[in-house]
Amino acid sequence: MAEPEPEPDLGPAGRTTRRVRVVSSAGIVAAVLLAVLLVPPLVQLDQQAVDLAAKLRPPSWQHPFGTDDVGRDLLLRCVYGLRVSLLVGVVAGLTATVIGTAVGALAAAFGGWTDRVVMRLVDTFSSVPHLLLGIFIVAMFRPGVGPVIVSVALTHWLSTARIVRSEVLSLRSRPFIDAAISGGASRGRVVVRHLLPAVLPQAGLAAVLMVPHAMWHESALSFLGLGLPTHQASLGNLVQTARGSLLAGDWWPTLFPGLFLVIPTLALAGLAGAWRERINPRRRSELML
């Protein structure tokens, strides 16, 4: 197998910038994981508790993020909402990556009419906007986490399939693949033992990139009232219910859920970018031009 390409020298300033970006992104992701794992069991408060006497209070020591339109603590609601959105993003992203990797690898490995039929199907699904197709899928079920995961997974595996197919097609011409076929290995064995392990870094990168995309997709569906039930905390639901408060001049019910959505997704994208630069240094040098 060919030796990996050496990483281009970025200079001291470039290395420092990349290190700061990776460390800050990793710190944000670690803080998010600790918050969603530890806050609910440690904070003995009901995030659904209604206190109409404390509704729409601005941020204070008692309520650092303020309260919503029925007096619920917004910080606790944001943590629970991030927990649900992150769950949807991780499960849907992994599912979409598995589907896309399997479809792309099999299409490229078998080639011929199989590859043509599969890729025409991929092109057909890609011609429909993701959100529109996701709305159609969610509308067939009752609102809940499961239908949202299914909707995101079934609409986001197409790009992964294309990436994996391209990688497998380039690997098929390598000498070690020819040697395995000459040695009597079947197509299935070549795919499982040689092709899939070679594309796992690209598939893993696709999965990491898929998580923030799935979180935004879930938030969009919930904002439209088609995702999770309105009583269940998710970042999309929190932003959707805060629209009236924003028009009345109360900014905190919209700002903090939005930050809980934007900052973790940017951190995940930063880690994915660092991973992409490490596994494909030539692409990094092209992007810097």
CSV table of C-alpha atoms in Angstrom, one decimal:
chain,number,residue,atom,x,y,z
A,1,MET,CA,0.0,0.0,0.0
A,2,ALA,CA,1.2,3.5,-0.8
A,3,GLU,CA,2.9,5.5,1.9
A,4,PRO,CA,0.9,8.4,3.4
A,5,GLU,CA,1.8,11.8,2.1
A,6,PRO,CA,3.8,14.0,4.4
A,7,GLU,CA,2.0,16.9,5.9
A,8,PRO,CA,2.9,20.2,4.5
A,9,ASP,CA,4.8,22.6,6.8
A,10,LEU,CA,2.4,25.3,8.0
A,11,GLY,CA,5.0,27.3,9.9
A,12,PRO,CA,4.9,28.2,13.6
A,13,ALA,CA,1.9,30.5,13.2
A,14,GLY,CA,-0.1,28.0,11.2
A,15,ARG,CA,0.6,25.2,13.7
A,16,THR,CA,-0.3,27.4,16.6
A,17,THR,CA,-3.6,28.4,15.0
A,18,ARG,CA,-4.5,24.8,14.3
A,19,ARG,CA,-3.5,23.7,17.8
A,20,VAL,CA,-5.7,26.4,19.4
A,21,ARG,CA,-8.6,25.5,17.1
A,22,VAL,CA,-8.4,21.8,17.9
A,23,VAL,CA,-7.9,22.4,21.7
A,24,SER,CA,-10.8,24.9,21.9
A,25,SER,CA,-13.1,22.6,19.9
A,26,ALA,CA,-12.2,19.6,21.9
A,27,GLY,CA,-12.8,21.6,25.2
A,28,ILE,CA,-16.2,22.7,24.0
A,29,VAL,CA,-17.2,19.1,23.0
A,30,ALA,CA,-16.0,17.8,26.3
A,31,ALA,CA,-17.9,20.4,28.2
A,32,VAL,CA,-21.1,19.6,26.2
A,33,LEU,CA,-20.7,15.9,26.9
A,34,LEU,CA,-20.2,16.5,30.6
A,35,ALA,CA,-23.2,18.8,30.8
A,36,VAL,CA,-25.6,16.4,29.0
A,37,LEU,CA,-24.4,13.4,31.1
A,38,LEU,CA,-24.0,14.9,34.5
A,39,VAL,CA,-26.4,17.8,34.9
A,40,PRO,CA,-29.7,15.9,34.7
A,41,PRO,CA,-28.8,13.3,37.4
A,42,LEU,CA,-26.9,15.9,39.6
A,43,VAL,CA,-29.4,18.8,39.5
A,44,GLN,CA,-32.5,17.6,41.3
A,45,LEU,CA,-34.9,19.9,39.5
A,46,ASP,CA,-37.8,19.2,37.2
A,47,GLN,CA,-37.2,20.9,33.8
A,48,GLN,CA,-40.9,20.7,33.2
A,49,ALA,CA,-41.9,22.5,36.4
A,50,VAL,CA,-44.1,25.5,35.7
A,51,ASP,CA,-43.9,28.7,37.8
A,52,LEU,CA,-46.2,31.3,36.3
A,53,ALA,CA,-45.1,33.8,39.0
A,54,ALA,CA,-41.5,33.7,37.6
A,55,LYS,CA,-42.3,33.7,33.8
A,56,LEU,CA,-40.0,35.5,31.4
A,57,ARG,CA,-37.5,36.7,34.1
A,58,PRO,CA,-34.2,37.9,32.6
A,59,PRO,CA,-30.9,36.2,33.4
A,60,SER,CA,-30.0,36.4,37.1
A,61,TRP,CA,-28.0,34.5,39.8
A,62,GLN,CA,-31.0,32.3,40.5
A,63,HIS,CA,-31.7,31.7,36.8
A,64,PRO,CA,-28.5,32.3,34.8
A,65,PHE,CA,-30.3,32.0,31.4
A,66,GLY,CA,-33.6,33.5,32.7
A,67,THR,CA,-37.0,31.7,32.5
A,68,ASP,CA,-39.3,31.0,29.6
A,69,ASP,CA,-42.9,32.0,29.1
A,70,VAL,CA,-44.2,29.6,31.8
A,71,GLY,CA,-41.5,30.2,34.3
A,72,ARG,CA,-39.3,27.1,33.6
A,73,ASP,CA,-35.5,27.5,34.1
A,74,LEU,CA,-34.0,28.1,30.7
A,75,LEU,CA,-30.5,26.8,31.5
A,76,LEU,CA,-31.9,23.4,32.5
A,77,ARG,CA,-34.2,23.3,29.5
A,78,CYS,CA,-31.3,24.1,27.2
A,79,VAL,CA,-29.2,21.3,28.7
A,80,TYR,CA,-32.1,18.8,28.3
A,81,GLY,CA,-32.7,20.1,24.8
A,82,LEU,CA,-29.1,19.8,23.8
A,83,ARG,CA,-29.2,16.2,25.2
A,84,VAL,CA,-32.1,15.3,22.9
A,85,SER,CA,-30.6,17.1,19.9
A,86,LEU,CA,-27.2,15.4,20.4
A,87,LEU,CA,-28.9,12.0,20.7
A,88,VAL,CA,-30.7,12.5,17.5
A,89,GLY,CA,-27.6,13.8,15.8
A,90,VAL,CA,-25.3,11.0,16.9
A,91,VAL,CA,-27.7,8.1,16.2
A,92,ALA,CA,-28.9,9.5,12.9
A,93,GLY,CA,-25.4,10.4,11.8
A,94,LEU,CA,-24.0,6.9,12.6
A,95,THR,CA,-27.0,5.3,10.9
A,96,ALA,CA,-26.7,7.4,7.7
A,97,THR,CA,-22.9,6.7,7.6
A,98,VAL,CA,-23.4,2.9,7.9
A,99,ILE,CA,-26.1,3.0,5.1
A,100,GLY,CA,-24.0,5.2,2.9
A,101,THR,CA,-20.8,3.2,3.4
A,102,ALA,CA,-22.5,-0.1,2.6
A,103,VAL,CA,-24.2,1.3,-0.5
A,104,GLY,CA,-21.2,3.1,-1.8
A,105,ALA,CA,-18.8,0.2,-1.2
A,106,LEU,CA,-21.1,-2.5,-2.8
A,107,ALA,CA,-21.8,-0.3,-5.8
A,108,ALA,CA,-18.1,0.3,-6.5
A,109,ALA,CA,-17.0,-3.2,-5.7
A,110,PHE,CA,-19.5,-5.0,-8.0
A,111,GLY,CA,-19.5,-2.3,-10.7
A,112,GLY,CA,-21.3,-2.8,-14.0
A,113,TRP,CA,-25.1,-2.5,-14.0
A,114,THR,CA,-25.2,-2.7,-10.2
A,115,ASP,CA,-23.1,0.5,-9.9
A,116,ARG,CA,-25.2,2.3,-12.5
A,117,VAL,CA,-28.5,1.4,-11.0
A,118,VAL,CA,-27.4,2.3,-7.4
A,119,MET,CA,-25.9,5.6,-8.5
A,120,ARG,CA,-29.0,6.5,-10.5
A,121,LEU,CA,-31.1,5.9,-7.4
A,122,VAL,CA,-28.7,8.1,-5.4
A,123,ASP,CA,-29.0,10.9,-8.0
A,124,THR,CA,-32.8,10.6,-7.9
A,125,PHE,CA,-33.0,10.9,-4.1
A,126,SER,CA,-30.4,13.8,-4.2
A,127,SER,CA,-32.7,15.7,-6.6
A,128,VAL,CA,-35.2,16.1,-3.8
A,129,PRO,CA,-34.4,18.7,-1.1
A,130,HIS,CA,-33.4,17.0,2.2
A,131,LEU,CA,-35.8,19.0,4.3
A,132,LEU,CA,-38.7,18.4,2.0
A,133,LEU,CA,-38.1,14.6,1.9
A,134,GLY,CA,-37.6,14.7,5.7
A,135,ILE,CA,-40.9,16.4,6.2
A,136,PHE,CA,-42.6,13.8,4.1
A,137,ILE,CA,-41.1,10.9,6.1
A,138,VAL,CA,-41.8,12.5,9.5
A,139,ALA,CA,-45.4,13.2,8.5
A,140,MET,CA,-46.1,9.5,8.2
A,141,PHE,CA,-45.5,9.0,12.0
A,142,ARG,CA,-46.5,10.5,15.3
A,143,PRO,CA,-44.1,13.1,16.6
A,144,GLY,CA,-41.2,11.6,18.5
A,145,VAL,CA,-37.4,11.0,18.6
A,146,GLY,CA,-37.6,7.8,16.5
A,147,PRO,CA,-39.3,9.3,13.4
A,148,VAL,CA,-36.9,12.2,13.4
A,149,ILE,CA,-33.9,9.8,13.6
A,150,VAL,CA,-35.3,7.8,10.7
A,151,SER,CA,-36.0,10.9,8.7
A,152,VAL,CA,-32.5,12.3,9.1
A,153,ALA,CA,-30.8,8.9,8.5
A,154,LEU,CA,-32.8,8.2,5.3
A,155,THR,CA,-32.1,11.6,3.8
A,156,HIS,CA,-28.4,12.1,4.7
A,157,TRP,CA,-26.6,8.9,3.5
A,158,LEU,CA,-26.3,10.0,-0.1
A,159,SER,CA,-23.1,12.1,0.2
A,160,THR,CA,-21.4,9.3,2.2
A,161,ALA,CA,-22.3,6.8,-0.5
A,162,ARG,CA,-20.7,9.0,-3.2
A,163,ILE,CA,-17.5,9.6,-1.1
A,164,VAL,CA,-17.1,5.9,-0.3
A,165,ARG,CA,-17.8,4.8,-3.9
A,166,SER,CA,-15.1,7.2,-5.1
A,167,GLU,CA,-12.6,5.9,-2.6
A,168,VAL,CA,-13.4,2.3,-3.4
A,169,LEU,CA,-13.1,2.9,-7.2
A,170,SER,CA,-9.6,4.4,-6.6
A,171,LEU,CA,-8.6,1.4,-4.4
A,172,ARG,CA,-9.7,-1.2,-6.9
A,173,SER,CA,-6.8,-0.3,-9.2
A,174,ARG,CA,-4.2,-0.8,-6.4
A,175,PRO,CA,-1.8,-3.8,-6.7
A,176,PHE,CA,-2.8,-5.4,-3.4
A,177,ILE,CA,-6.4,-5.7,-4.6
A,178,ASP,CA,-5.2,-7.3,-7.8
A,179,ALA,CA,-3.1,-9.7,-5.8
A,180,ALA,CA,-6.1,-10.7,-3.6
A,181,ILE,CA,-8.3,-11.4,-6.6
A,182,SER,CA,-5.5,-13.3,-8.3
A,183,GLY,CA,-5.2,-15.4,-5.1
A,184,GLY,CA,-8.8,-16.5,-5.4
A,185,ALA,CA,-10.5,-14.1,-3.0
A,186,SER,CA,-14.2,-13.5,-3.7
A,187,ARG,CA,-15.6,-10.1,-4.2
A,188,GLY,CA,-17.3,-10.2,-0.8
A,189,ARG,CA,-14.0,-11.1,0.9
A,190,VAL,CA,-12.2,-8.3,-0.9
A,191,VAL,CA,-14.8,-5.8,0.2
A,192,VAL,CA,-14.8,-7.0,3.8
A,193,ARG,CA,-11.1,-7.6,4.3
A,194,HIS,CA,-9.5,-4.9,2.1
A,195,LEU,CA,-11.8,-2.2,0.8
A,196,LEU,CA,-13.9,-1.4,3.9
A,197,PRO,CA,-11.0,-1.1,6.3
A,198,ALA,CA,-9.3,1.3,3.8
A,199,VAL,CA,-12.3,3.6,3.6
A,200,LEU,CA,-13.1,3.6,7.4
A,201,PRO,CA,-11.2,6.9,8.0
A,202,GLN,CA,-13.3,8.6,5.4
A,203,ALA,CA,-16.5,7.0,6.7
A,204,GLY,CA,-15.6,8.1,10.3
A,205,LEU,CA,-15.0,11.6,9.1
A,206,ALA,CA,-18.4,11.6,7.3
A,207,ALA,CA,-20.0,10.4,10.6
A,208,VAL,CA,-18.5,13.2,12.6
A,209,LEU,CA,-19.6,15.8,10.0
A,210,MET,CA,-23.0,14.3,9.9
A,211,VAL,CA,-23.7,14.9,13.6
A,212,PRO,CA,-24.0,18.7,13.5
A,213,HIS,CA,-25.8,18.5,10.2
A,214,ALA,CA,-28.4,16.1,11.8
A,215,MET,CA,-28.7,18.4,14.8
A,216,TRP,CA,-29.6,21.3,12.6
A,217,HIS,CA,-32.0,19.1,10.6
A,218,GLU,CA,-33.8,18.0,13.8
A,219,SER,CA,-34.0,21.6,15.0
A,220,ALA,CA,-35.5,22.7,11.7
A,221,LEU,CA,-38.2,19.9,11.8
A,222,SER,CA,-39.0,20.8,15.5
A,223,PHE,CA,-39.1,24.5,14.6
A,224,LEU,CA,-41.7,23.7,12.0
A,225,GLY,CA,-43.7,21.7,14.5
A,226,LEU,CA,-43.0,18.3,12.7
A,227,GLY,CA,-40.3,16.9,14.8
A,228,LEU,CA,-40.5,16.3,18.6
A,229,PRO,CA,-43.6,16.9,20.7
A,230,THR,CA,-43.9,20.5,21.8
A,231,HIS,CA,-43.7,19.5,25.5
A,232,GLN,CA,-40.3,17.7,25.0
A,233,ALA,CA,-37.3,19.9,25.3
A,234,SER,CA,-35.2,20.1,22.1
A,235,LEU,CA,-33.3,23.1,20.8
A,236,GLY,CA,-35.6,23.4,17.9
A,237,ASN,CA,-38.7,23.4,20.1
A,238,LEU,CA,-37.1,25.9,22.5
A,239,VAL,CA,-36.5,28.4,19.6
A,240,GLN,CA,-39.9,27.7,18.2
A,241,THR,CA,-41.7,28.4,21.5
A,242,ALA,CA,-39.7,31.6,22.1
A,243,ARG,CA,-40.8,33.4,18.9
A,244,GLY,CA,-43.5,35.3,20.6
A,245,SER,CA,-41.2,36.3,23.4
A,246,LEU,CA,-38.7,37.7,21.0
A,247,LEU,CA,-41.3,39.9,19.3
A,248,ALA,CA,-42.2,41.2,22.7
A,249,GLY,CA,-38.6,42.2,23.4
A,250,ASP,CA,-37.5,39.2,25.6
A,251,TRP,CA,-34.3,38.1,23.9
A,252,TRP,CA,-33.0,35.4,26.2
A,253,PRO,CA,-35.5,32.6,25.4
A,254,THR,CA,-34.2,32.7,21.8
A,255,LEU,CA,-30.6,33.6,22.3
A,256,PHE,CA,-29.4,30.9,24.6
A,257,PRO,CA,-31.0,27.9,22.8
A,258,GLY,CA,-29.6,29.3,19.6
A,259,LEU,CA,-26.1,29.4,21.2
A,260,PHE,CA,-26.5,25.9,22.5
A,261,LEU,CA,-27.1,24.8,18.9
A,262,VAL,CA,-24.5,26.9,17.1
A,263,ILE,CA,-21.5,26.6,19.4
A,264,PRO,CA,-21.4,22.7,19.8
A,265,THR,CA,-22.0,22.2,16.0
A,266,LEU,CA,-19.1,24.6,15.2
A,267,ALA,CA,-16.9,22.7,17.7
A,268,LEU,CA,-17.7,19.4,16.1
A,269,ALA,CA,-17.1,20.9,12.7
A,270,GLY,CA,-13.7,22.1,13.9
A,271,LEU,CA,-12.7,18.7,15.1
A,272,ALA,CA,-13.8,17.2,11.8
A,273,GLY,CA,-11.8,19.7,9.9
A,274,ALA,CA,-8.7,18.8,11.9
A,275,TRP,CA,-9.3,15.1,11.2
A,276,ARG,CA,-9.8,15.8,7.5
A,277,GLU,CA,-6.5,17.7,7.4
A,278,ARG,CA,-4.7,14.8,9.0
A,279,ILE,CA,-6.0,12.1,6.7
A,280,ASN,CA,-5.8,14.2,3.6
A,281,PRO,CA,-2.9,16.8,3.8
A,282,ARG,CA,-3.0,17.5,0.1
A,283,ARG,CA,-6.6,18.6,0.4
A,284,ARG,CA,-5.6,20.9,3.2
A,285,SER,CA,-2.9,22.6,1.2
A,286,GLU,CA,-5.4,23.1,-1.7
A,287,LEU,CA,-7.9,24.7,0.7
A,288,MET,CA,-5.2,27.1,2.0
A,289,LEU,CA,-4.6,28.5,-1.5
